[in-house]
Amino acid sequence: MSVPFTAALSQIGPESDVIVTSRVRLARNIAGFPFTSRASAVIRQEILRVVQQAIERSPLGAASADAPTALAWTDLLKTAPHTRTLLAERHLISRNFADGDAPRAVALSRDEHSSVMVNEEDHLRIQSLAAGGALSDAFDAAFAIEEALSARLNFAFHPRLGFLTACPTNVGTGIRVSTMLHLPALKLSGEIDRVKRAAEDLHLAVRGYYGEGSESIGDFYQVSNQLTLGASEDSVRDDFSRKILPKLIGYERDAREAVLSHSRSSVEDKVFRATAILASARLLSANEATKLLGAARFGVTCALVRVPLSTIQRLLLQVQPAHLGLIDPRASESEEAEKEVRATLVRQAMVLPAT
Amino acid sequence: MKCDLCNKQAVVHELTVKDGVTTEMHLCSEHAVEAGFSLPKEKPVAQLLASYLAASAEPPQPREKPQKCAACGLTFGAFKKTGALGCPACYDSFMPTLGQIIERAQAGASAHVGKRPGGSDDLRRVQALRAKLMHDLEAAVVAEQYERAASLRDEIASLDAGAP
């Protein structure tokens, strides 16, 4: 937790003009135990012990602690709330998992690209994040962990239904692929609803910036698969890498070209208003900052704004409340102090807004 | 719109044009009856809705199995409320109804195609035994049988010593 910006969220990967991050999550449970919601504190402690032991004895354990993929165990009951929020802001644990007082833990890879949540809705939630559209890297990293643990843990498996999960909507492969897309031109041109409907026809869920039930902020959208039964892991990977993502990237890039040639002023207006506020505001809420940084990001990808994309990515993470506290502890003193620290951070980074 | 004669909601609206002069009248149900309008006894929308609901009410389902998981005690009703199952054995306990729910949620798919768990049969046997011992240990602690609990704990520890 001492190195603030190794997180995949603040890095730049392939197709970063449209794809912000790619994530793969695998749900697994250990046979013979009730699912987490029905497990007593004793059973939950036992699950923690069994999983921790399996990790330590695996090639990902302490023996290879220097490797970037080595997993380090963090007991969340012994972790300060501020640190748990940091992990949630980096998408390494879910928001629900950050709160509460049930026995639970997370094993984090040294490079902060992978995590294993233990005693989430399922006993194990293995997930890997990759910058941009490097979805295959996320697949490989998640399955490397799954395979190392599979040799040491007896995963609940049904001969016909596959891997058994607490919620039957995850049964089968237990895979959830989740890509964070930036689609400002499709939003501006009004085509976003058509794209959303087309995605839903392909059994994809389209959600907002903070995931389930949230609205889109800054034109960021999460697109994820909804089906986990009837398609193999490889075909899910292929569907995303070869069909779904190239199509969505193509739609957005075409829309950018179209809005830039047909309504350049409205693009410039949106972008330069945003960068002007970012460079001048004295108080900024997290939502407003995210919204404006989304517009600035659009400007960067259209070569209207000369700020590195990595700066925008870093700011999108740093404007979150717990990360602001790392930069200046005063941020946690009052709501106004938080907004002031955020505005100062953004202003200093956005001093050269326009061409 | 309010009734012309009182403060209630108007349900009858009449527009009269006489000698080029338009007069409007708005009356609530009581004043409308007084004025000689005949109102329908029941609202047709409510009738439609009632007959629609009657038609779509599900026929009672034939009971195929006692709808309770033998392993963890979760009832099918409790599952339907939360959407969360209690344990891996719930899947077999709630068949075939759960199978139909899964098929609907998974766009018609009913079988897994893909990876199978790694690990050996030996691992599975040891871990199944371990889970059973844990279950017994919990029961022993609840029943305050501490000697039995201690010996179960030793058994689990010796299993762990030989784990991969």
XYZ file of C-alpha atoms in Angstrom:
519
model
C 0.000 0.000 0.000
C 3.013 2.269 0.178
C 3.436 2.702 -3.593
C 0.467 4.779 -4.665
C 0.360 4.454 -8.457
C 1.234 0.973 -9.539
C -2.461 0.218 -9.942
C -3.581 -0.875 -13.399
C -6.194 1.872 -13.215
C -3.586 4.591 -13.642
C -1.619 2.925 -16.424
C -1.859 3.117 -20.185
C -2.377 -0.018 -22.284
C -3.368 -0.982 -25.834
C -6.475 0.769 -27.231
C -6.352 3.163 -24.264
C -8.123 5.839 -26.290
C -11.328 3.816 -25.757
C -10.603 1.032 -23.240
C -9.571 2.236 -19.791
C -9.167 -1.141 -18.048
C -9.968 -4.810 -18.628
C -10.836 -7.096 -15.744
C -11.437 -10.839 -15.393
C -13.047 -12.260 -12.267
C -13.466 -15.945 -11.379
C -15.882 -17.164 -8.705
C -14.863 -20.338 -6.843
C -16.100 -22.132 -3.720
C -14.630 -24.884 -1.601
C -16.593 -28.144 -1.535
C -18.120 -29.245 1.760
C -18.599 -25.764 3.216
C -21.742 -23.623 3.150
C -21.502 -20.511 0.938
C -20.233 -17.400 2.738
C -23.630 -15.858 3.538
C -24.643 -19.053 5.417
C -21.245 -19.756 7.009
C -20.733 -19.145 10.732
C -17.773 -17.096 11.981
C -15.991 -20.372 12.834
C -16.443 -21.723 9.304
C -15.387 -18.390 7.786
C -12.196 -18.446 9.866
C -11.597 -22.010 8.722
C -12.036 -21.013 5.065
C -9.527 -18.183 5.583
C -7.065 -20.637 7.088
C -7.457 -23.220 4.318
C -7.077 -20.635 1.538
C -4.147 -18.855 3.186
C -2.363 -22.180 3.574
C -3.068 -23.123 -0.060
C -1.640 -19.796 -1.256
C 1.455 -20.068 0.923
C 2.216 -23.579 -0.300
C 1.602 -22.660 -3.941
C 4.168 -21.149 -6.334
C 2.485 -17.768 -5.620
C 3.294 -17.912 -1.921
C 6.048 -16.565 0.292
C 8.746 -18.616 -1.472
C 8.491 -16.322 -4.512
C 7.751 -13.111 -2.618
C 9.919 -11.005 -4.945
C 7.976 -11.946 -8.090
C 5.450 -9.323 -9.265
C 2.706 -11.973 -9.209
C 3.437 -13.153 -5.641
C 0.375 -12.895 -3.408
C 0.538 -11.188 -0.010
C -2.173 -11.935 2.553
C -4.113 -9.073 4.175
C -6.610 -9.812 6.948
C -9.289 -7.142 6.474
C -10.394 -7.366 10.126
C -6.931 -6.096 11.046
C -6.896 -3.433 8.324
C -7.834 0.209 8.893
C -11.033 1.430 7.164
C -8.998 4.008 5.188
C -6.785 1.274 3.698
C -9.838 -0.836 2.817
C -11.333 2.150 0.988
C -8.048 2.630 -0.894
C -8.259 -0.992 -2.058
C -11.855 -0.476 -3.184
C -10.942 2.710 -5.077
C -8.249 0.721 -6.887
C -10.910 -1.895 -7.746
C -8.836 -4.555 -5.925
C -11.759 -5.346 -3.613
C -15.476 -4.659 -4.025
C -17.145 -1.778 -2.163
C -19.279 -4.224 -0.124
C -16.200 -6.183 0.831
C -14.495 -3.038 2.174
C -17.226 -2.569 4.816
C -18.497 -4.889 7.537
C -17.052 -6.916 10.380
C -17.191 -10.532 9.137
C -13.943 -12.545 8.927
C -12.530 -11.926 5.450
C -9.220 -11.355 3.727
C -7.656 -10.382 0.435
C -4.482 -11.725 -1.143
C -2.881 -9.026 -3.314
C -0.271 -9.502 -5.987
C 2.824 -7.339 -5.578
C 2.121 -5.561 -8.861
C -1.462 -4.850 -7.678
C -2.888 -6.328 -10.860
C -4.440 -9.359 -9.188
C -6.334 -10.051 -6.006
C -8.110 -12.949 -4.349
C -10.999 -11.913 -2.119
C -11.738 -14.610 0.457
C -15.249 -14.819 1.982
C -16.837 -12.431 -0.472
C -20.212 -13.606 -1.874
C -18.242 -16.709 -2.975
C -15.417 -18.220 -0.910
C -12.923 -17.041 -3.542
C -13.181 -14.196 -5.998
C -10.009 -14.268 -8.088
C -9.577 -11.179 -10.229
C -6.993 -9.600 -12.478
C -6.935 -6.100 -13.908
C -5.026 -4.987 -16.975
C -4.494 -1.507 -18.395
C -6.373 -0.673 -21.584
C -7.540 -3.572 -23.735
C -4.929 -6.074 -22.534
C -7.733 -8.494 -21.704
C -5.656 -11.569 -22.505
C -3.104 -10.558 -19.851
C -5.919 -10.342 -17.311
C -7.201 -13.783 -18.385
C -3.738 -15.330 -18.096
C -3.057 -13.792 -14.683
C -6.434 -14.841 -13.237
C -6.126 -18.418 -14.500
C -2.522 -18.713 -13.282
C -3.844 -18.074 -9.768
C -6.879 -20.318 -10.274
C -4.708 -23.206 -11.440
C -2.191 -22.813 -8.613
C -5.032 -22.944 -6.075
C -7.017 -25.624 -7.877
C -4.191 -28.083 -7.192
C -4.545 -27.412 -3.469
C -8.229 -26.644 -2.892
C -11.204 -28.846 -3.688
C -13.401 -26.451 -5.656
C -17.143 -27.162 -5.609
C -17.872 -28.552 -9.073
C -20.934 -30.202 -10.617
C -20.437 -32.573 -13.564
C -23.202 -30.900 -15.575
C -23.328 -27.326 -14.197
C -19.613 -26.673 -13.727
C -18.208 -24.538 -10.902
C -20.889 -23.949 -8.260
C -21.435 -20.409 -7.022
C -23.515 -18.779 -4.287
C -25.632 -17.037 -6.892
C -26.832 -19.328 -9.711
C -26.274 -16.521 -12.245
C -22.491 -17.162 -11.955
C -22.610 -20.962 -12.245
C -20.505 -22.712 -14.911
C -17.255 -20.955 -15.698
C -17.775 -18.416 -12.915
C -16.214 -15.830 -15.242
C -17.138 -12.186 -15.300
C -15.242 -10.126 -17.880
C -15.622 -6.427 -17.215
C -14.212 -3.706 -19.435
C -14.286 -0.004 -18.566
C -14.884 1.940 -21.773
C -14.700 5.663 -22.479
C -17.392 6.529 -25.033
C -17.706 10.342 -25.165
C -18.333 10.613 -28.923
C -21.095 7.989 -28.913
C -22.660 9.949 -26.062
C -22.284 13.283 -27.841
C -23.721 11.965 -31.113
C -26.658 10.348 -29.297
C -25.792 6.867 -30.576
C -24.998 5.512 -27.111
C -28.506 4.154 -26.486
C -28.418 2.213 -29.747
C -25.026 0.756 -28.819
C -26.340 -0.146 -25.352
C -29.318 -1.978 -26.871
C -27.051 -3.853 -29.294
C -24.804 -4.856 -26.366
C -27.802 -6.058 -24.371
C -28.902 -8.196 -27.337
C -25.496 -9.890 -27.081
C -26.206 -10.606 -23.364
C -23.781 -7.945 -22.196
C -24.537 -5.705 -19.231
C -23.767 -1.986 -19.627
C -23.302 -0.126 -16.351
C -21.989 3.185 -15.037
C -18.660 4.258 -13.559
C -19.093 2.641 -10.154
C -20.560 -0.641 -11.444
C -23.916 -2.198 -10.672
C -26.777 0.268 -10.384
C -24.632 3.336 -11.007
C -25.011 6.081 -13.587
C -22.395 6.880 -16.168
C -20.082 9.709 -15.069
C -17.602 11.300 -17.470
C -18.908 9.051 -20.288
C -17.302 5.964 -18.710
C -19.227 2.705 -19.113
C -18.607 -0.806 -17.788
C -19.438 -3.563 -20.258
C -19.507 -7.123 -18.908
C -20.761 -10.575 -19.888
C -23.906 -11.875 -18.237
C -23.777 -15.534 -19.273
C -21.502 -18.008 -17.500
C -22.957 -21.281 -18.744
C -22.697 -22.885 -22.175
C -19.554 -21.130 -23.452
C -16.001 -22.155 -22.613
C -13.445 -19.810 -21.044
C -11.572 -19.610 -24.362
C -14.663 -18.719 -26.341
C -15.550 -15.961 -23.840
C -12.020 -14.580 -24.233
C -12.259 -14.788 -28.040
C -15.709 -13.187 -28.130
C -14.432 -10.169 -26.222
C -11.009 -9.856 -27.874
C -12.022 -10.536 -31.475
C -15.666 -9.466 -31.732
C -17.142 -7.375 -28.943
C -14.271 -5.015 -28.108
C -13.094 -4.350 -31.700
C -16.695 -3.550 -32.624
C -17.220 -1.144 -29.692
C -13.809 0.487 -30.305
C -14.723 0.905 -33.975
C -18.086 2.520 -33.191
C -16.475 5.020 -30.805
C -13.578 5.873 -33.137
C -15.961 6.380 -36.070
C -18.153 8.579 -33.897
C -15.117 10.643 -32.844
C -14.154 11.196 -36.458
C -17.719 12.155 -37.328
C -18.278 14.607 -34.477
C -14.867 16.196 -35.058
C -15.585 16.829 -38.722
C -19.285 17.732 -38.443
C -19.587 19.418 -35.071
C -16.076 20.338 -34.083
C -17.276 23.355 -32.096
C -19.419 21.251 -29.787
C -16.503 18.897 -29.111
C -14.143 21.823 -28.485
C -16.719 23.561 -26.318
C -17.207 20.491 -24.132
C -13.467 19.830 -23.839
C -12.260 23.405 -23.277
C -14.995 24.278 -20.781
C -13.921 21.201 -18.810
C -10.193 21.974 -18.923
C -10.882 25.609 -18.000
C -12.757 24.549 -14.870
C -10.140 21.929 -14.000
C -7.420 24.574 -14.318
C -9.272 27.208 -12.287
C -11.686 25.672 -9.782
C -10.960 26.112 -6.069
C -13.479 23.469 -4.889
C -14.307 20.230 -6.700
C -16.487 17.264 -5.697
C -15.381 13.752 -6.711
C -18.277 13.449 -9.160
C -17.628 16.798 -10.805
C -13.907 16.092 -11.081
C -14.582 12.677 -12.656
C -17.047 14.187 -15.106
C -14.644 16.960 -16.146
C -11.660 14.611 -16.344
C -13.761 12.432 -18.671
C -14.229 15.420 -20.985
C -10.528 16.302 -20.716
C -9.654 12.685 -21.561
C -11.747 13.043 -24.708
C -9.729 16.174 -25.532
C -6.432 14.325 -25.023
C -7.435 11.448 -27.321
C -8.509 13.976 -30.003
C -5.214 15.894 -29.664
C -7.048 19.001 -28.445
C -5.411 18.964 -25.013
C -1.681 18.599 -24.433
C -1.728 16.670 -21.177
C -0.438 13.087 -21.166
C -3.188 10.466 -21.019
C -1.342 8.924 -18.060
C -1.839 12.181 -16.110
C -5.607 12.004 -16.657
C -5.623 8.326 -15.626
C -3.628 9.106 -12.496
C -5.968 11.982 -11.587
C -9.091 9.851 -12.092
C -7.744 7.580 -9.350
C -6.316 10.324 -7.125
C -9.509 12.403 -6.941
C -11.225 9.546 -5.055
C -11.590 10.439 -1.330
C -9.190 7.891 0.223
C -6.485 8.605 -2.347
C -6.791 12.343 -1.708
C -6.067 11.588 1.944
C -2.731 10.084 0.895
C -1.766 13.320 -0.845
C -2.906 15.638 1.927
C -4.320 14.343 5.237
C -6.317 17.585 5.574
C -8.700 16.138 2.951
C -10.412 14.055 5.634
C -11.048 17.007 7.969
C -14.177 18.383 6.314
C -16.105 18.204 3.075
C -14.830 21.618 2.042
C -11.218 20.702 2.834
C -11.604 17.565 0.695
C -12.940 19.600 -2.235
C -10.156 22.140 -1.831
C -7.385 19.503 -1.806
C -8.956 17.900 -4.882
C -9.189 21.200 -6.783
C -5.582 22.068 -5.921
C -4.336 18.665 -7.076
C -6.194 18.906 -10.383
C -5.290 22.566 -10.988
C -1.577 21.918 -10.590
C -1.705 18.978 -13.003
C -3.776 20.795 -15.635
C -1.785 24.029 -15.945
C -1.429 23.686 -19.728
C -4.981 22.928 -20.771
C -5.274 23.964 -24.411
C -3.296 24.140 -27.628
C -59.580 19.623 -12.634
C -61.931 20.457 -9.748
C -65.714 20.124 -9.696
C -67.554 23.409 -10.436
C -69.727 22.903 -7.322
C -67.260 21.574 -4.763
C -63.551 20.893 -4.242
C -63.539 17.250 -5.398
C -61.932 15.853 -8.546
C -64.227 16.337 -11.581
C -65.066 13.144 -13.482
C -67.653 14.506 -15.961
C -66.686 17.199 -18.416
C -69.329 18.687 -20.693
C -68.827 21.243 -23.396
C -71.917 23.024 -24.750
C -72.009 25.400 -27.694
C -75.225 27.397 -27.841
C -75.709 30.437 -30.113
C -71.978 30.660 -30.591
C -71.297 30.764 -26.854
C -69.224 27.914 -25.381
C -69.906 26.828 -21.823
C -67.901 24.276 -19.924
C -69.138 22.136 -17.058
C -66.961 19.993 -14.783
C -68.590 17.861 -12.078
C -67.485 15.376 -9.444
C -69.212 11.979 -9.330
C -71.779 13.049 -6.691
C -72.772 16.316 -8.376
C -72.793 14.574 -11.760
C -75.371 12.023 -10.506
C -77.418 14.893 -9.005
C -77.339 16.653 -12.360
C -78.742 13.544 -14.027
C -75.631 11.967 -15.619
C -75.405 8.194 -15.373
C -71.964 6.962 -14.408
C -70.606 3.463 -15.099
C -70.765 1.372 -11.920
C -67.189 0.021 -12.205
C -64.194 1.489 -13.898
C -63.354 -0.510 -17.014
C -59.570 -0.197 -16.398
C -59.896 -1.860 -13.010
C -61.974 -4.620 -14.572
C -59.392 -5.208 -17.265
C -56.589 -5.319 -14.729
C -58.437 -7.780 -12.512
C -59.154 -10.166 -15.372
C -55.552 -9.846 -16.567
C -54.230 -10.705 -13.116
C -56.613 -13.649 -12.821
C -55.430 -15.026 -16.156
C -51.731 -14.695 -15.358
C -51.929 -16.188 -11.856
C -49.789 -19.305 -11.842
C -51.515 -22.629 -11.387
C -50.390 -24.399 -8.217
C -47.068 -26.176 -8.847
C -47.005 -29.913 -8.301
C -44.545 -30.746 -5.539
C -41.718 -32.846 -6.879
C -39.480 -32.903 -3.788
C -39.497 -31.438 -0.312
C -38.195 -27.944 -1.131
C -35.452 -27.797 1.478
C -31.747 -28.515 1.141
C -30.849 -31.603 3.151
C -27.254 -30.422 3.618
C -27.687 -26.847 4.853
C -31.401 -26.508 5.613
C -32.049 -23.578 3.239
C -35.658 -23.547 2.001
C -36.492 -22.899 -1.623
C -38.647 -19.977 -0.469
C -35.670 -18.362 1.249
C -33.596 -18.801 -1.914
C -36.315 -17.182 -4.028
C -36.335 -14.189 -1.682
C -32.576 -13.504 -1.741
C -31.360 -15.183 -4.950
C -28.507 -16.726 -2.951
C -28.051 -20.447 -2.384
C -26.852 -21.875 0.934
C -24.266 -24.453 -0.099
C -23.043 -26.407 -3.144
C -25.500 -29.236 -2.349
C -28.444 -26.812 -2.812
C -28.027 -27.219 -6.587
C -29.043 -30.895 -6.478
C -31.582 -30.327 -3.691
C -33.545 -27.780 -5.728
C -33.565 -29.643 -9.059
C -35.416 -29.616 -11.402
C -36.934 -26.195 -10.556
C -33.540 -24.543 -10.090
C -32.411 -26.017 -13.424
C -35.248 -24.180 -15.179
C -34.349 -20.910 -13.426
C -30.709 -21.299 -14.468
C -31.648 -22.085 -18.058
C -33.782 -18.942 -18.244
C -31.027 -16.770 -16.721
C -28.379 -18.293 -19.017
C -30.204 -17.762 -22.339
C -31.172 -21.431 -22.649
C -27.812 -23.009 -21.756
C -28.080 -25.900 -19.311
C -24.608 -27.440 -19.263
C -21.075 -26.286 -18.543
C -18.563 -26.507 -21.352
C -15.089 -25.580 -20.291
C -12.487 -26.084 -17.619
C -12.710 -28.734 -14.951
C -11.009 -28.394 -11.598
C -7.382 -29.478 -11.359
C -6.104 -31.490 -8.439
C -6.196 -35.199 -7.796
C -8.937 -37.526 -6.539
C -6.814 -37.923 -3.432
C -7.002 -34.179 -2.801
C -10.763 -34.288 -3.202
C -11.065 -37.224 -0.789
C -8.900 -35.542 1.861
C -10.707 -32.210 1.538
C -14.138 -33.820 1.723
C -13.044 -35.566 4.924
C -11.650 -32.284 6.232
C -14.915 -30.448 5.581
C -16.804 -33.198 7.432
C -14.438 -32.990 10.426
C -14.913 -29.197 10.499
C -18.665 -29.659 10.515
C -18.393 -32.154 13.417
C -16.027 -29.812 15.248
C -18.488 -26.953 15.020
C -21.291 -29.194 16.331
C -19.056 -30.387 19.208
C -18.244 -26.788 20.204
C -21.917 -25.816 20.128
C -22.769 -28.872 22.292
C -19.871 -27.971 24.632
C -18.236 -31.391 24.079
C -14.757 -30.004 24.491
C -12.858 -33.305 24.663
C -14.393 -34.411 21.382
C -13.664 -30.967 19.897
C -10.010 -31.226 20.916
C -9.593 -34.642 19.307
C -11.320 -33.425 16.107
C -8.961 -30.446 16.036
C -5.987 -32.823 16.287
C -7.366 -34.933 13.440
C -7.718 -31.808 11.233
C -4.182 -30.696 12.126
C -2.766 -34.068 11.133
C -4.639 -33.924 7.808
C -3.166 -30.443 7.201
C 0.348 -31.642 7.929
C 0.079 -33.988 4.957
C -1.637 -31.481 2.618
C 0.036 -30.605 -0.696
